[in-house]
Coordinates of C-alpha atoms in Angstrom, one line a residue:
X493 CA -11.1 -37.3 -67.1
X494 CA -12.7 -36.6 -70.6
X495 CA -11.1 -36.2 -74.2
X496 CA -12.1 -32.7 -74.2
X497 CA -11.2 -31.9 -70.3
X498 CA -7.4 -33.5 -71.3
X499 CA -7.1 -31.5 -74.1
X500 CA -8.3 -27.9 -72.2
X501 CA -5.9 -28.7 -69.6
X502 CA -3.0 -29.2 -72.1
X503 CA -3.9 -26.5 -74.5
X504 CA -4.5 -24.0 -72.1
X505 CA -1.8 -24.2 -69.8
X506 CA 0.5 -24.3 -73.2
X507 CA -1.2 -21.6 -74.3
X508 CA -0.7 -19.4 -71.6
X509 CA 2.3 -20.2 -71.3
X510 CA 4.0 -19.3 -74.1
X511 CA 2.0 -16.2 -74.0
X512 CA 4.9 -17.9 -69.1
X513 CA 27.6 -22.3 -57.4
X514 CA 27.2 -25.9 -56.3
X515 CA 23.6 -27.1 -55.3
X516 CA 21.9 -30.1 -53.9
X517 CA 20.7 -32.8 -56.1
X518 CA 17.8 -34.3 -53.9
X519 CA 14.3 -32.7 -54.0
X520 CA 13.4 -30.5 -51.3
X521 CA 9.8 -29.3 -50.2
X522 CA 9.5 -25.4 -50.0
X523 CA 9.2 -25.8 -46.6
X524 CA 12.9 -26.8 -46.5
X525 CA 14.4 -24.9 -50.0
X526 CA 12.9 -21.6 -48.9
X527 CA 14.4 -19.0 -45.9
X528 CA 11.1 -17.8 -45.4
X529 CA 7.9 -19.5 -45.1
X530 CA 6.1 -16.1 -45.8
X531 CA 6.7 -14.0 -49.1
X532 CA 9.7 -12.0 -48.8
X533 CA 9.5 -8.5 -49.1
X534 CA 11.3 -7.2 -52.4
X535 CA 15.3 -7.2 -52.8
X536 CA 15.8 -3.1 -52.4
X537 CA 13.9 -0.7 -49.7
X538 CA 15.1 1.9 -51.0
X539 CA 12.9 3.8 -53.3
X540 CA 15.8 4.6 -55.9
X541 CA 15.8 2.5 -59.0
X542 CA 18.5 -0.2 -59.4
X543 CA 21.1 -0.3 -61.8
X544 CA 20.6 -2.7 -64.9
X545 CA 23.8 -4.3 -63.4
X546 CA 22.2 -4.8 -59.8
X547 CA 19.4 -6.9 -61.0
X548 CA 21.5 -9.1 -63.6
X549 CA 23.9 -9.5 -60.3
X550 CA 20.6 -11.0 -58.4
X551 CA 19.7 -13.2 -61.8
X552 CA 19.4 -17.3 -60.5
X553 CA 22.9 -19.0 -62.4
X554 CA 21.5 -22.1 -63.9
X555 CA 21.4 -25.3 -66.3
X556 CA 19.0 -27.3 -65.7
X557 CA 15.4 -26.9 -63.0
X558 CA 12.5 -29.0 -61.9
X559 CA 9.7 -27.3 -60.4
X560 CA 6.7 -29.9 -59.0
X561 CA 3.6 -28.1 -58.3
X562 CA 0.1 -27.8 -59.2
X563 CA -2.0 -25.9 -62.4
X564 CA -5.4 -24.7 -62.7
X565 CA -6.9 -23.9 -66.0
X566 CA -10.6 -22.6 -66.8
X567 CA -13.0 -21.3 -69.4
X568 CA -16.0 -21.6 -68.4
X569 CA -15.4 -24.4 -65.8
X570 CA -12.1 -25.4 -64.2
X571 CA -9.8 -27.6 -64.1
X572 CA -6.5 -28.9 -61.6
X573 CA -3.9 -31.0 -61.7
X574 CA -0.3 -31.9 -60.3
X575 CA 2.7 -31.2 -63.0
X576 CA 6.1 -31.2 -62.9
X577 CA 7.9 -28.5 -65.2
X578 CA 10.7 -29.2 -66.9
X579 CA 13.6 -26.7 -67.6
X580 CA 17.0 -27.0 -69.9
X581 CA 18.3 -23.7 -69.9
X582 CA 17.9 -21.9 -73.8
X583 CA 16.7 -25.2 -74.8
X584 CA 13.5 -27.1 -73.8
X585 CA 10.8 -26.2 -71.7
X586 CA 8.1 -28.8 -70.6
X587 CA 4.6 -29.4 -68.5
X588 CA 4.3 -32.7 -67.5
X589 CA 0.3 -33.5 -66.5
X590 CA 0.0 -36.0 -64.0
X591 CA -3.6 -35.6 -62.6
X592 CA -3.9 -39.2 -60.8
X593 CA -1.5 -40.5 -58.5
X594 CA 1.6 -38.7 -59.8
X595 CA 1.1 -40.6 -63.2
X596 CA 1.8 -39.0 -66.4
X597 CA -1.8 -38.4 -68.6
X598 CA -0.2 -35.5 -70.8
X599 CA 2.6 -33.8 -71.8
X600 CA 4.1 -30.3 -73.4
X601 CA 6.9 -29.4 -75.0
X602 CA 8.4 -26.9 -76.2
X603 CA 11.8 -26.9 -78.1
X604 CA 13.0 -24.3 -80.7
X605 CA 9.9 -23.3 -82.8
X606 CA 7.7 -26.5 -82.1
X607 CA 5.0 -27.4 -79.8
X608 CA 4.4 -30.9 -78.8
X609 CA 0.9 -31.4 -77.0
X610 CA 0.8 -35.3 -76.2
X611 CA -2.2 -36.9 -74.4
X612 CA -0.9 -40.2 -73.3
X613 CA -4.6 -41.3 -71.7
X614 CA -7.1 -41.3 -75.0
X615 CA -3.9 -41.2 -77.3
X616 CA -3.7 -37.8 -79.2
X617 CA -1.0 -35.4 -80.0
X618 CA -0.6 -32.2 -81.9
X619 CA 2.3 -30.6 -83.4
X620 CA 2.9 -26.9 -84.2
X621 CA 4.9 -24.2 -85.0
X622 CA 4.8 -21.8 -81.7
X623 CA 4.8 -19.1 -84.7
X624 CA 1.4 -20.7 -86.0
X625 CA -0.3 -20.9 -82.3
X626 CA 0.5 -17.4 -81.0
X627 CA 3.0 -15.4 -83.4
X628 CA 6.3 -15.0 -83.7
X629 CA 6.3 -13.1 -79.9
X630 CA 8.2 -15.5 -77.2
X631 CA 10.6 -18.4 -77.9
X632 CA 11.9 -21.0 -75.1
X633 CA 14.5 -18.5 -73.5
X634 CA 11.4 -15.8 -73.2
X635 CA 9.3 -18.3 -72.0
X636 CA 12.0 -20.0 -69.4
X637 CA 12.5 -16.1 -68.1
X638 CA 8.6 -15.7 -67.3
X639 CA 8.4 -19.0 -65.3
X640 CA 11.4 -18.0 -63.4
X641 CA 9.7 -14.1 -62.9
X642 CA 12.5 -12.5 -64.6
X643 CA 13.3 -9.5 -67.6
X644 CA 13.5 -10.5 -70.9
X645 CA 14.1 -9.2 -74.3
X646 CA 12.0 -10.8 -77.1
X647 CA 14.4 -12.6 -79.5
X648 CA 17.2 -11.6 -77.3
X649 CA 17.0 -13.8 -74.6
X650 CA 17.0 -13.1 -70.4
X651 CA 18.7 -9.5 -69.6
X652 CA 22.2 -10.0 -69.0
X653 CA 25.2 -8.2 -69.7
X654 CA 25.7 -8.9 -73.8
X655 CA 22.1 -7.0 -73.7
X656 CA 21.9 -4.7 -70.7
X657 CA 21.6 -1.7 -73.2
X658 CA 19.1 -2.7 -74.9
X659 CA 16.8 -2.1 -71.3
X660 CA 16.0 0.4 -69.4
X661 CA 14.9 1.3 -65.6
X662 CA 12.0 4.1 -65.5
X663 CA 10.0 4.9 -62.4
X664 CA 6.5 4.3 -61.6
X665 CA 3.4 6.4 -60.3
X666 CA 3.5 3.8 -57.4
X667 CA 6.6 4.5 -56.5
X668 CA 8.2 1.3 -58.1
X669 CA 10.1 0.7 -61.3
X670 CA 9.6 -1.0 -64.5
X671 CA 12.1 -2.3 -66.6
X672 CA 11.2 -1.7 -71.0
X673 CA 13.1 -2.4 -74.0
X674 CA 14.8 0.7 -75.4
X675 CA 13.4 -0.2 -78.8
X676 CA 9.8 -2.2 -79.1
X677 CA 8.5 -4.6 -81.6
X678 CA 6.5 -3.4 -84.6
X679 CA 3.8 -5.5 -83.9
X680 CA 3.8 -5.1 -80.6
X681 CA 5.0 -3.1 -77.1
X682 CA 5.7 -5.3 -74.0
X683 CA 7.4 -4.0 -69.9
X684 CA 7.7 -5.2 -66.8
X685 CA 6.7 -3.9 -63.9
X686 CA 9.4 -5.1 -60.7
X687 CA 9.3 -6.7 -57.5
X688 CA 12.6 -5.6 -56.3
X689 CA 15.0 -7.8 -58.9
X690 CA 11.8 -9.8 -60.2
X691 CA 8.8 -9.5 -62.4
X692 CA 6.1 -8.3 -60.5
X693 CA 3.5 -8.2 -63.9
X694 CA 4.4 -8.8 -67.7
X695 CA 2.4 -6.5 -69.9
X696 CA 1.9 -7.2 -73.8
X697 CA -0.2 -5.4 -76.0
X698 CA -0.5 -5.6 -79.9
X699 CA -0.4 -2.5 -81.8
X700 CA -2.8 -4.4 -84.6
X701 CA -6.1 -4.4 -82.6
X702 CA -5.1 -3.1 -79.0
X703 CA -5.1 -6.8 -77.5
X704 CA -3.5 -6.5 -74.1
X705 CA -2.2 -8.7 -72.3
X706 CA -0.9 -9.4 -68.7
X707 CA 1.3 -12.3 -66.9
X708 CA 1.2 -11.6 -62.5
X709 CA 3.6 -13.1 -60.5
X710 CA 3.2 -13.1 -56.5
X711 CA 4.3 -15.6 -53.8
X712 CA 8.1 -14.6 -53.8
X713 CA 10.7 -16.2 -52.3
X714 CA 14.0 -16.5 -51.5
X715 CA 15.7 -20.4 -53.0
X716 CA 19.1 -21.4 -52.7
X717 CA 19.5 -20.2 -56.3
X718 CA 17.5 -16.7 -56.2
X719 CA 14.5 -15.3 -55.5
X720 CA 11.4 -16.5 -58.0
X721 CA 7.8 -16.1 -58.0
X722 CA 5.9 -19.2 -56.9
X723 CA 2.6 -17.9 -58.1
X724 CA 2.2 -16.8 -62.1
X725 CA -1.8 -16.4 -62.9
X726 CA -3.0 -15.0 -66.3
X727 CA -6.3 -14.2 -67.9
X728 CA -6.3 -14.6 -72.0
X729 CA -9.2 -14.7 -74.6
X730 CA -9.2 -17.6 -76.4
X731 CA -11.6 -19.5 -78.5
X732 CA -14.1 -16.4 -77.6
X733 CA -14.4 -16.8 -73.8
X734 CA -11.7 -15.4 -71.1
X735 CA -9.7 -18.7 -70.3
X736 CA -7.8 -18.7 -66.4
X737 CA -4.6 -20.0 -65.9
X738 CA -2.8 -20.6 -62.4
X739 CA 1.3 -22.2 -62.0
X740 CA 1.3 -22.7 -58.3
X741 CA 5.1 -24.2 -57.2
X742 CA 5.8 -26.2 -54.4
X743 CA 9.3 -27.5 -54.8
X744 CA 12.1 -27.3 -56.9
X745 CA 15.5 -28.8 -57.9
X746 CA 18.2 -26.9 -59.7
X747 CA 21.3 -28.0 -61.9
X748 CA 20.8 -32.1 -61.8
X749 CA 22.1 -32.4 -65.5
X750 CA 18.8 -33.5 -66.4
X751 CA 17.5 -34.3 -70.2
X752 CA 14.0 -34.1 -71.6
X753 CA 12.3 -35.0 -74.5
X754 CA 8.6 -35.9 -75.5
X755 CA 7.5 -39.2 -77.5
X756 CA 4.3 -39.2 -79.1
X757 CA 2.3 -42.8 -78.4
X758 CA 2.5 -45.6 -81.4
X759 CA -0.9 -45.0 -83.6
X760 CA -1.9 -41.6 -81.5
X761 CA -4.4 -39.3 -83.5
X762 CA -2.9 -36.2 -84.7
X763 CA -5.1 -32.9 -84.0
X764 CA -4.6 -30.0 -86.0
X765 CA -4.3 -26.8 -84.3
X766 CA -7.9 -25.9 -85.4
X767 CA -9.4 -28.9 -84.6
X768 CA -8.4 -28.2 -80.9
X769 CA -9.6 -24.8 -80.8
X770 CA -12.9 -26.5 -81.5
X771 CA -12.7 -29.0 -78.7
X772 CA -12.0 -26.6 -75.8
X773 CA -14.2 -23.9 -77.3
X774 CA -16.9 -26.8 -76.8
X775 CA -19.0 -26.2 -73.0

């Protein structure tokens, strides 16, 4: 694998996604961890909207998650690879890259405000303020919500009950709901539309230029913690060309008390944020 096919696959799935009761400790294939092996059908038949209260009740209780699966990335061409994500709750999110053999080639981290972006094969990291990438629009609680297909409030963390009134429940032409903040950004307006207790889609748009945005989530089913997504797929512009991102999960492990962290490799180059637009914007 190339310099520049390393650093796409590292940029663009960190990109993206920052844009995305006692349990068994041993790993389980979805096979085993899910009730269904089909997608479930959502939570509620009925066709009137939940209370805000029904869908924090059917919220997944957690500390800690490893999710092992695979991620495709493109722009222009595409690219695959195994990963294992890694989840401490209102803490630290990361994307391990392990493209041959299960070995780890790459690595990113998010924690607080800061991006890590290691590349462990050709020895090359970057360092960032998420604020500098993107703009001040998700943090790690926003971003732990979307990989686990569930409601957020920007700055606010996952809906629960300190900020249940801060959402609200309207209906949709489809005869679904969506859930939307009460009050929106000033840069910005954001909703969910709902699968039942889950995000079905995560629209953005900026009020600047009219960007919009969209995170889709499909594959549910039910785990032994909650129901979650096990497909989330985006399209964003970047670098001038539509770039493809797909988070495809095959198993998961809840609550093991696990700790992360990322190291960057003795004498690795340092990449300025700039400097790796220019690499994946290269064909």
């Amino acid at each position: 694998m190339s310099r520049i096919s390393v650093v796409r696959l590292l940029l663009f799935a960190g990109l993206v996604s920052v844009m995305v009761s006692c349990r068994s400790n041993k790993a389980v294939s979805m096979d085993d961890f899910y009730e269904e092996s089909e997608e479930t059908s959502a939570v509620s038949e009925k066709s009137d909207i939940p209370d805000i209260s029904e869908i924090i009740a059917g919220s997944p209780e957690w500390t800690d998650v490893i999710i092992s699966g695979n991620m495709t990335v493109g722009m222009g061409s595409s690219l695959k690879s195994a990963v294992v994500v890694r989840m401490i709750k209102d803490k630290s999110v990361s994307i391990s890259i392990r493209p041959i053999l299960g070995i780890e080639m790459g690595k990113i981290y998010f924690e607080g405000d800061t991006v890590t972006v290691v590349d462990k094969y050709h020895k090359a990291y970057m360092k960032e303020s998420v604020g500098n990438v993107l703009g001040d629009y998700l943090d790690v609680p926003a971003l732990q919500s979307l990989l686990l297909s569930y409601p957020f409030l920007i700055g606010g963390g996952a809906l629960c009950e300190e900020n249940r009134d801060d959402f609200e429940a309207v209906p949709d032409e489809d005869g679904g709901y969506s859930i939307l903040p009460k009050r929106q950004p000033e840069v910005m307006e954001y909703g969910f539309d709902m699968d039942g207790y889950n995000i079905r889609h995560f629209n953005m748009s900026l009020k600047s230029n009219g960007a919009a945005y969209s995170v889709n989530f499909s594959g549910f089913k039910v785990t032994e913690n909650g129901r979650i997504a096990t497909s989330v797929k985006s399209d964003i512009p970047l670098a001038g060309a539509n770039a493809f991102f797909e988070l495809n999960y095959k198993s998961v492990k809840w609550d093991n008390g696990v700790s992360d962290s990322v190291t960057v490799p003795s004498g690795a180059r340092r990449y300025a944020f700039s400097d790796i637009m220019k690499l994946i914007s290269q064909q």
